[in-house]
Amino acid sequence: MTDDKDVLRDVWFGRIPTCFTLYQDEITEREAEPYYLLLPRVSYLTLVTDKVKKHFQKVMRQEDISEIWFEYEGTPLKWHYPIGLLFDLLASSSALPWNITVHFKSFPEKDLLHCPSKDAIEAHFMSCMKEADALKHKSQVINEMQKKDHKQLWMGLQNDRFDQFWAINRKLMEYPAEENGFRYIPFRIYQTTTERPFIQKLFRPVAADGQLHTLGDLLKEVCPSAVDPEDRVSLCRSGWSAVVRSWLTATSTSEFK
Amino acid sequence: MRKTEPQRGILHGQLWTAEEQQDTIYTQLSFNMEEDEFIGEKTFQHYCAEFIKHSQQIGDSWEWRPSKEAFELPSDDCEVIETAAASKVIKYEYHVLYSCSYQVPVLYFRASFLDGRPLTLKDIWEGVHECYKTRLLQGPWDTITQQEHPILGQPFFVLHPCKTNEFMAPVLKNSRKINKNVNYITSWLSIVGPVVGLNLPLSYAKATSQAE
């Protein structure tokens, strides 16, 4: 794990320069200036946009404000996806900054989950961590942790504290010496071209013959269209690595050998 | 605000499966579940098939949808029970999916008024019987949350699956002890369903024990 520290830091501290603009049909008392922010790739929109909300609410009346939601080129943005994932999936081929539109009306009930509070984000995040550990360790490691350790994972993410997060997360990244890796690798593959939101399957880190699987092996098995040379690889390539990485980081898995 | 008992239109249930899992350690259909209370995906599919058979026999409206098909909910597919106050009629939709992470089934559901307005988590919560609320409130991860349906990508409510094996273990252990046939899906659904307004007719259980 120590050789990977640089990569872990790069992933954690990845940022996306973003320009937030208020939707033109929102009712304002005066002109709303756009708001610029560097968004952390590993975090969630509703966790890091308090300043954005405050900025626009300053020029609006209370009665015109309901639940905030974000949209990019007509697509409502799922706050429960990591920010880096959203960007890679939807906007990575466009010029920076990433232009996001802010809404305070007409919440799209059929598309987006509600985000009533920070607690909802915490619950979602911890649920992802738990599911990842179910795959890696049959939930044994995360269930043996104390509540304060769980809290530390969340606070580490919320407050952008790499060391605080990894002090606990490293335990979720360990496996017994006699094993060659986790039970299964937690991963999700997101593509804009598919009907379903993501591909998630059981995948062992070690093959039957004892060979360690690579990322390429995983893709070949669960998403063969991504590696078919005849196919338009650009569809998947333009961010698959970051896409896969986002989930890996958020749910803590090992690097592929 | 007066609390009303939600009326229910037809239950439109679907049993989903993710695609074939070759790498699973449960490679055989195993009804004699010596191991713990988890079920492999093929076993899940088998129990669902048995469940569907009975559903068809009694005219219950469960359907099996292999996920490879594109899914569309036909708008005229549901009968509605007319009541005096149409605004209080609530249509529930239940989906049973298999979680390969937890190796258990998971219940997804959503509800809307007749005019299409979806129920909020607050509305759903108000419909949960008191006796279940205490248990649900004990663990934030055991409760009802809004989640994205992993196949449809739309918001649904979910009963978190991570404690499923805990309450299924005694059921399965006991049935092994008395050598009784058990359909995992039927037993599981009869436990979690009532929490969110889904009550299975007793005939499902009878059908299982009669099938030797």
Coordinates of C-alpha atoms in Angstrom, one line a residue:
Chain A
M1 CA 0.0 0.0 0.0
T2 CA 2.8 2.5 0.7
D3 CA 4.1 2.6 -2.9
D4 CA 0.6 3.5 -3.8
K5 CA 0.5 6.5 -1.5
D6 CA 1.2 8.9 -4.3
V7 CA -1.6 7.6 -6.4
L8 CA -3.9 7.6 -3.5
R9 CA -3.1 11.2 -2.8
D10 CA -3.5 12.2 -6.5
V11 CA -6.9 10.6 -6.6
W12 CA -8.1 12.1 -3.3
F13 CA -6.9 15.6 -4.2
G14 CA -8.2 15.6 -7.7
R15 CA -10.2 18.8 -8.5
I16 CA -12.6 20.0 -11.2
P17 CA -12.9 23.7 -11.9
T18 CA -16.6 24.4 -12.1
C19 CA -18.8 27.4 -12.9
F20 CA -22.2 27.4 -11.3
T21 CA -24.9 29.5 -13.1
L22 CA -28.4 30.0 -11.9
Y23 CA -31.1 28.7 -14.2
Q24 CA -32.5 31.6 -16.2
D25 CA -36.2 30.9 -15.2
E26 CA -35.5 31.2 -11.5
I27 CA -37.0 34.3 -10.0
T28 CA -34.4 36.7 -8.6
E29 CA -34.5 40.2 -7.1
R30 CA -31.3 41.2 -8.9
E31 CA -28.8 39.7 -11.3
A32 CA -27.2 36.5 -10.2
E33 CA -23.5 36.3 -10.9
P34 CA -22.0 32.9 -11.7
Y35 CA -20.1 31.2 -8.9
Y36 CA -16.7 29.4 -9.4
L37 CA -15.5 26.5 -7.3
L38 CA -13.0 23.7 -7.4
L39 CA -14.9 20.5 -6.8
P40 CA -13.3 17.5 -5.2
R41 CA -13.6 14.5 -7.4
V42 CA -14.1 12.0 -4.6
S43 CA -16.9 14.0 -2.9
Y44 CA -20.6 14.6 -3.5
L45 CA -22.3 17.7 -5.0
T46 CA -24.6 18.4 -2.1
L47 CA -21.8 18.0 0.4
V48 CA -19.6 20.7 -1.1
T49 CA -22.0 23.3 -2.5
D50 CA -23.2 25.1 0.6
K51 CA -21.4 28.3 -0.6
V52 CA -23.0 28.0 -4.0
K53 CA -26.5 27.7 -2.4
K54 CA -25.8 30.7 -0.1
H55 CA -24.5 32.8 -3.1
F56 CA -27.7 32.3 -5.1
Q57 CA -30.1 32.5 -2.3
K58 CA -28.8 36.0 -1.5
V59 CA -30.6 37.3 -4.6
M60 CA -33.8 35.3 -4.3
R61 CA -36.8 35.5 -2.1
Q62 CA -37.4 32.7 0.5
E63 CA -40.7 31.7 -1.1
D64 CA -39.0 31.0 -4.5
I65 CA -36.6 28.6 -3.0
S66 CA -37.1 24.8 -2.5
E67 CA -34.7 21.9 -2.8
I68 CA -31.6 22.7 -4.7
W69 CA -30.6 20.5 -7.7
F70 CA -28.0 20.6 -10.4
E71 CA -28.1 20.0 -14.1
Y72 CA -25.6 19.8 -16.9
E73 CA -26.8 20.4 -20.5
G74 CA -30.3 19.3 -19.6
T75 CA -29.3 16.2 -17.6
P76 CA -30.1 16.3 -13.9
L77 CA -27.0 15.5 -11.9
K78 CA -27.3 12.6 -9.5
W79 CA -25.8 13.9 -6.2
H80 CA -25.2 10.4 -5.0
Y81 CA -22.6 9.8 -7.7
P82 CA -19.1 11.0 -6.9
I83 CA -18.4 14.3 -8.6
G84 CA -15.5 13.0 -10.6
L85 CA -17.7 10.2 -11.9
L86 CA -20.4 12.7 -13.1
F87 CA -17.8 14.9 -14.8
D88 CA -16.0 12.0 -16.5
L89 CA -19.3 10.5 -17.7
L90 CA -20.9 13.7 -19.0
A91 CA -18.4 16.5 -19.5
S92 CA -14.9 15.3 -19.8
S93 CA -14.7 16.1 -23.5
S94 CA -15.8 19.7 -23.1
A95 CA -13.6 22.6 -22.3
L96 CA -13.1 23.6 -18.7
P97 CA -14.6 25.0 -16.5
W98 CA -17.4 22.5 -16.1
N99 CA -20.6 24.5 -16.5
I100 CA -23.4 23.5 -14.1
T101 CA -26.8 25.0 -13.9
V102 CA -28.4 25.5 -10.5
H103 CA -32.1 25.0 -9.9
F104 CA -34.3 25.8 -6.9
K105 CA -37.7 24.8 -8.4
S106 CA -39.3 21.8 -10.1
F107 CA -37.3 19.1 -8.5
P108 CA -37.2 16.2 -11.0
E109 CA -38.8 13.5 -8.8
K110 CA -38.4 10.7 -11.4
D111 CA -34.7 11.2 -11.9
L112 CA -33.1 12.4 -8.7
L113 CA -33.0 11.1 -5.2
H114 CA -33.8 13.7 -2.6
C115 CA -31.1 15.0 -0.4
P116 CA -32.8 16.3 2.7
S117 CA -29.7 16.8 4.8
K118 CA -26.0 16.0 5.3
D119 CA -27.1 12.9 7.2
A120 CA -28.6 11.6 4.0
I121 CA -25.2 11.9 2.3
E122 CA -23.5 10.3 5.2
A123 CA -25.9 7.4 5.1
H124 CA -25.4 6.9 1.4
F125 CA -21.6 7.1 1.7
M126 CA -21.5 4.7 4.6
S127 CA -23.8 2.3 2.7
C128 CA -21.3 2.3 -0.2
M129 CA -18.4 1.6 2.2
K130 CA -20.4 -1.2 3.8
E131 CA -21.3 -2.8 0.5
A132 CA -17.7 -2.7 -0.6
D133 CA -16.6 -4.4 2.6
A134 CA -19.3 -7.0 2.1
L135 CA -17.6 -7.9 -1.1
K136 CA -14.0 -7.6 0.2
H137 CA -14.3 -9.2 3.7
K138 CA -17.9 -10.5 4.1
S139 CA -18.4 -7.2 6.1
Q140 CA -16.2 -8.5 8.9
V141 CA -13.8 -5.6 9.0
I142 CA -16.3 -2.8 8.9
N143 CA -18.7 -4.5 11.3
E144 CA -15.8 -4.9 13.8
M145 CA -15.1 -1.2 13.8
Q146 CA -16.4 1.1 16.4
K147 CA -19.0 3.8 15.6
K148 CA -16.2 6.4 16.1
D149 CA -14.2 4.8 13.3
H150 CA -17.2 4.9 10.9
K151 CA -17.6 8.6 11.9
Q152 CA -13.9 9.2 11.2
L153 CA -14.3 7.9 7.7
W154 CA -17.2 10.2 7.0
M155 CA -15.5 13.2 8.7
G156 CA -12.4 12.6 6.7
L157 CA -14.4 12.9 3.5
Q158 CA -16.5 15.8 4.6
N159 CA -13.5 17.8 5.8
D160 CA -11.1 16.8 3.0
R161 CA -8.7 15.1 5.5
F162 CA -6.7 12.5 3.6
D163 CA -4.8 11.2 6.6
Q164 CA -7.9 11.1 8.9
F165 CA -9.7 9.1 6.2
W166 CA -6.9 6.7 5.4
A167 CA -6.1 6.0 9.1
I168 CA -9.3 4.0 9.1
N169 CA -9.6 3.1 5.5
R170 CA -6.3 1.3 5.4
K171 CA -7.9 -1.4 7.6
L172 CA -10.5 -1.9 4.9
M173 CA -7.7 -2.3 2.4
E174 CA -6.0 -5.2 4.2
Y175 CA -6.4 -8.9 3.7
P176 CA -5.0 -11.9 5.6
A177 CA -1.5 -13.0 4.6
E178 CA -2.6 -16.4 3.5
E179 CA -5.0 -14.9 1.0
N180 CA -3.8 -13.3 -2.2
G181 CA -6.4 -10.5 -2.1
F182 CA -10.0 -9.6 -1.2
R183 CA -12.8 -12.1 -1.6
Y184 CA -14.3 -10.0 -4.5
I185 CA -13.3 -6.7 -5.9
P186 CA -15.8 -3.9 -5.4
F187 CA -16.2 -2.1 -8.7
R188 CA -18.9 -0.4 -10.8
I189 CA -18.5 0.5 -14.5
Y190 CA -20.5 3.4 -15.7
Q191 CA -21.1 4.1 -19.4
T192 CA -23.3 6.7 -21.0
T193 CA -24.2 4.2 -23.8
T194 CA -26.0 1.7 -21.6
E195 CA -29.7 1.5 -20.4
R196 CA -28.8 0.4 -16.9
P197 CA -27.0 2.8 -14.6
F198 CA -23.9 0.7 -14.1
I199 CA -22.4 -2.8 -14.3
Q200 CA -21.6 -4.5 -11.1
K201 CA -20.7 -8.2 -10.8
L202 CA -18.8 -10.5 -8.6
F203 CA -15.2 -10.7 -9.6
R204 CA -12.3 -12.4 -7.8
P205 CA -8.9 -10.8 -7.7
V206 CA -7.2 -14.1 -8.3
A207 CA -7.8 -16.6 -11.1
A208 CA -8.3 -20.3 -10.6
D209 CA -4.7 -20.9 -11.5
G210 CA -3.4 -18.5 -9.0
Q211 CA -2.6 -15.6 -11.4
L212 CA -3.5 -12.2 -10.2
H213 CA -6.2 -10.6 -12.3
T214 CA -5.6 -7.2 -13.9
L215 CA -8.0 -4.4 -14.7
G216 CA -7.9 -5.5 -18.3
D217 CA -9.0 -9.0 -17.2
L218 CA -11.9 -7.5 -15.4
L219 CA -13.0 -5.3 -18.3
K220 CA -12.7 -8.2 -20.7
E221 CA -15.0 -10.3 -18.5
V222 CA -17.7 -7.8 -17.5
C223 CA -17.6 -5.2 -20.2
P224 CA -16.1 -6.7 -23.3
S225 CA -17.3 -3.9 -25.6
A226 CA -14.9 -1.6 -23.8
V227 CA -11.8 -3.5 -24.9
D228 CA -12.9 -4.7 -28.4
P229 CA -10.5 -3.0 -30.8
E230 CA -13.1 -2.9 -33.5
D231 CA -15.4 -0.9 -31.3
R232 CA -15.3 2.9 -30.8
V233 CA -13.1 2.7 -27.8
S234 CA -13.2 6.4 -27.4
L235 CA -16.7 6.1 -25.9
C236 CA -15.4 4.2 -23.0
R237 CA -11.8 5.4 -22.9
S238 CA -12.6 9.0 -22.4
G239 CA -12.8 8.5 -18.7
W240 CA -13.3 4.9 -17.9
S241 CA -10.2 4.8 -15.8
A242 CA -11.4 7.8 -13.8
V243 CA -14.9 6.4 -13.7
V244 CA -13.8 3.1 -12.4
R245 CA -11.4 4.9 -10.0
S246 CA -14.1 7.1 -8.6
W247 CA -16.0 4.1 -7.3
L248 CA -12.8 2.3 -6.2
T249 CA -11.7 5.3 -4.2
A250 CA -15.1 6.0 -2.6
T251 CA -15.4 2.4 -1.5
S252 CA -11.8 1.6 -0.9
T253 CA -10.3 -1.2 -2.9
S254 CA -6.9 -2.3 -3.8
E255 CA -4.9 -1.3 -6.7
F256 CA -4.9 -3.8 -9.6
K257 CA -1.5 -5.5 -10.0
Chain B
M1 CA -53.5 16.0 9.2
R2 CA -55.6 12.9 9.5
K3 CA -53.8 9.7 9.0
T4 CA -55.6 7.5 6.4
E5 CA -55.1 3.9 5.6
P6 CA -53.7 3.8 2.1
Q7 CA -55.9 2.0 -0.3
R8 CA -54.1 -0.1 -2.8
G9 CA -54.3 -0.7 -6.4
I10 CA -53.0 -3.8 -7.9
L11 CA -49.6 -4.8 -6.8
H12 CA -47.3 -4.9 -9.8
G13 CA -44.4 -6.9 -8.7
Q14 CA -41.3 -7.8 -10.7
L15 CA -38.6 -10.3 -9.8
W16 CA -35.4 -9.1 -11.4
T17 CA -32.2 -10.8 -12.0
A18 CA -28.8 -9.5 -12.8
E19 CA -27.1 -11.3 -15.6
E20 CA -25.8 -14.9 -15.2
Q21 CA -23.1 -15.1 -12.7
Q22 CA -20.6 -17.7 -13.7
D23 CA -18.1 -16.9 -11.0
T24 CA -20.3 -17.5 -8.1
I25 CA -19.2 -20.1 -5.6
Y26 CA -22.8 -21.4 -5.5
T27 CA -22.6 -23.4 -8.7
Q28 CA -25.4 -25.8 -8.0
L29 CA -29.0 -25.4 -7.1
S30 CA -29.0 -26.1 -3.5
F31 CA -32.2 -26.5 -1.5
N32 CA -30.5 -28.2 1.4
M33 CA -28.8 -25.1 2.6
E34 CA -26.1 -26.5 4.8
E35 CA -24.2 -23.4 4.6
D36 CA -25.4 -20.1 6.0
E37 CA -28.3 -18.1 5.1
F38 CA -27.0 -16.6 1.9
I39 CA -28.3 -17.7 -1.4
G40 CA -26.5 -17.9 -4.7
E41 CA -28.1 -16.2 -7.7
K42 CA -29.2 -19.4 -9.4
T43 CA -30.9 -20.5 -6.2
F44 CA -32.6 -17.1 -6.1
Q45 CA -33.8 -17.6 -9.6
H46 CA -35.2 -21.0 -8.8
Y47 CA -37.2 -19.8 -5.8
C48 CA -38.5 -16.9 -7.8
A49 CA -39.7 -19.3 -10.5
E50 CA -41.6 -21.3 -7.9
F51 CA -43.0 -18.2 -6.5
I52 CA -44.2 -16.9 -9.9
K53 CA -45.8 -20.3 -10.6
H54 CA -48.0 -19.9 -7.5
S55 CA -48.6 -16.2 -8.3
Q56 CA -50.0 -17.2 -11.6
Q57 CA -52.2 -19.9 -10.1
I58 CA -53.9 -17.5 -7.8
G59 CA -54.0 -14.5 -10.1
D60 CA -51.5 -12.4 -8.1
S61 CA -49.7 -10.0 -10.3
W62 CA -46.1 -10.9 -9.9
E63 CA -44.0 -11.0 -13.1
W64 CA -40.5 -12.2 -13.9
R65 CA -38.3 -9.8 -15.9
P66 CA -34.9 -10.9 -17.0
S67 CA -33.0 -7.7 -17.1
K68 CA -31.8 -8.1 -20.6
E69 CA -35.3 -6.9 -21.8
A70 CA -35.8 -3.2 -21.9
F71 CA -38.3 -2.4 -19.3
E72 CA -41.4 -0.3 -19.7
L73 CA -44.3 -0.1 -17.3
P74 CA -47.4 -0.2 -19.4
S75 CA -49.6 2.6 -18.2
D76 CA -52.9 0.7 -18.5
D77 CA -51.6 -2.4 -16.8
C78 CA -53.0 -1.7 -13.4
E79 CA -56.5 -2.0 -12.2
V80 CA -57.5 0.5 -9.7
I81 CA -59.9 -0.1 -6.8
E82 CA -62.3 2.8 -6.9
T83 CA -62.8 4.5 -3.6
A84 CA -64.7 7.5 -2.4
A85 CA -61.7 9.7 -2.0
A86 CA -59.6 9.1 -5.1
S87 CA -56.7 11.2 -3.8
K88 CA -56.1 8.6 -1.1
V89 CA -55.7 5.8 -3.5
I90 CA -52.0 4.8 -3.6
K91 CA -50.4 2.6 -6.2
Y92 CA -47.5 0.5 -4.9
E93 CA -45.0 -1.1 -7.1
Y94 CA -42.7 -3.8 -5.6
H95 CA -39.5 -5.1 -7.2
V96 CA -37.5 -8.0 -5.9
L97 CA -33.8 -7.9 -6.9
Y98 CA -30.9 -10.1 -6.1
S99 CA -27.9 -8.4 -4.5
C100 CA -24.7 -10.1 -5.4
S101 CA -22.8 -8.0 -2.8
Y102 CA -24.9 -9.4 0.1
Q103 CA -26.1 -12.5 -1.7
V104 CA -29.7 -12.0 -0.6
P105 CA -32.8 -10.7 -2.2
V106 CA -33.6 -7.0 -1.8
L107 CA -37.0 -5.3 -1.8
Y108 CA -37.3 -2.1 -3.8
F109 CA -40.6 -0.3 -4.0
R110 CA -42.2 3.0 -4.9
A111 CA -45.6 4.5 -4.5
S112 CA -47.6 7.2 -6.0
F113 CA -51.1 8.8 -5.8
L114 CA -53.4 8.3 -8.8
D115 CA -52.5 11.6 -10.2
G116 CA -48.9 10.4 -10.6
R117 CA -47.5 12.4 -7.6
P118 CA -44.9 10.2 -5.9
L119 CA -45.0 9.5 -2.2
T120 CA -42.2 11.0 -0.1
L121 CA -40.2 9.2 2.4
K122 CA -42.2 10.9 5.0
D123 CA -45.5 9.6 3.5
I124 CA -44.0 6.1 3.3
W125 CA -42.8 6.3 6.9
E126 CA -46.3 7.4 8.1
G127 CA -47.7 4.3 6.5
V128 CA -45.4 2.0 8.4
H129 CA -47.1 0.3 11.3
E130 CA -45.9 1.4 14.7
C131 CA -44.7 -2.1 15.7
Y132 CA -42.1 -2.0 12.9
K133 CA -40.9 1.5 13.4
T134 CA -39.0 0.9 16.6
R135 CA -36.9 -1.9 14.9
L136 CA -36.3 0.2 11.9
L137 CA -35.2 3.2 13.9
Q138 CA -32.6 1.2 15.7
G139 CA -30.1 1.1 12.9
P140 CA -29.7 3.8 10.3
W141 CA -28.6 1.2 7.8
D142 CA -31.5 -1.1 8.5
T143 CA -34.2 1.4 7.7
I144 CA -36.1 2.5 4.6
T145 CA -34.1 4.8 2.4
Q146 CA -34.4 6.3 -1.1
Q147 CA -32.0 4.7 -3.5
E148 CA -31.4 4.4 -7.2
H149 CA -32.9 1.2 -8.7
P150 CA -29.8 -0.6 -10.0
I151 CA -31.5 -1.6 -13.3
L152 CA -34.0 1.2 -14.0
G153 CA -31.8 4.0 -12.6
Q154 CA -34.9 5.6 -11.0
P155 CA -35.5 6.6 -7.4
F156 CA -37.1 3.8 -5.3
F157 CA -37.4 3.1 -1.6
V158 CA -35.4 0.2 -0.3
L159 CA -35.3 -1.9 2.8
H160 CA -31.6 -2.2 3.5
P161 CA -30.4 -5.8 2.9
C162 CA -27.5 -6.1 5.3
K163 CA -29.4 -7.7 8.1
T164 CA -31.3 -10.1 6.0
N165 CA -29.2 -13.1 6.8
E166 CA -29.8 -12.4 10.5
F167 CA -33.5 -12.9 10.4
M168 CA -33.5 -15.5 7.7
A169 CA -31.1 -17.8 9.6
P170 CA -33.5 -19.0 12.3
V171 CA -36.2 -19.5 9.7
L172 CA -34.0 -21.7 7.6
K173 CA -32.4 -23.5 10.5
N174 CA -35.8 -24.4 11.9
S175 CA -37.1 -25.7 8.6
R176 CA -34.1 -27.9 8.2
K177 CA -34.6 -29.2 11.7
I178 CA -38.2 -30.2 11.1
N179 CA -37.4 -31.2 7.5
K180 CA -39.8 -28.8 6.0
N181 CA -39.8 -27.4 2.5
V182 CA -39.0 -23.7 2.4
N183 CA -39.1 -21.2 -0.5
Y184 CA -36.6 -18.6 0.6
I185 CA -38.3 -15.9 -1.4
T186 CA -41.7 -16.6 0.1
S187 CA -40.4 -16.7 3.6
W188 CA -38.3 -13.6 3.2
L189 CA -41.0 -11.6 1.5
S190 CA -43.5 -12.6 4.2
I191 CA -41.1 -11.1 6.7
V192 CA -40.1 -7.8 5.0
G193 CA -43.2 -7.2 2.9
P194 CA -45.7 -6.3 5.7
V195 CA -43.3 -3.6 6.9
V196 CA -44.0 -1.7 3.7
G197 CA -47.6 -2.7 3.0
L198 CA -47.0 -5.9 1.1
N199 CA -48.9 -8.9 2.5
L200 CA -48.5 -12.3 0.9
P201 CA -51.5 -14.6 0.8
L202 CA -51.0 -17.7 3.0
S203 CA -51.5 -19.9 0.0
Y204 CA -47.8 -19.2 -1.0
A205 CA -46.6 -21.0 2.0
K206 CA -49.0 -23.8 1.6
A207 CA -48.0 -24.3 -2.0
T208 CA -44.4 -24.6 -0.9
S209 CA -45.0 -27.2 1.7
Q210 CA -47.1 -29.2 -0.6
A211 CA -44.5 -29.3 -3.3
E212 CA -42.3 -32.2 -2.4

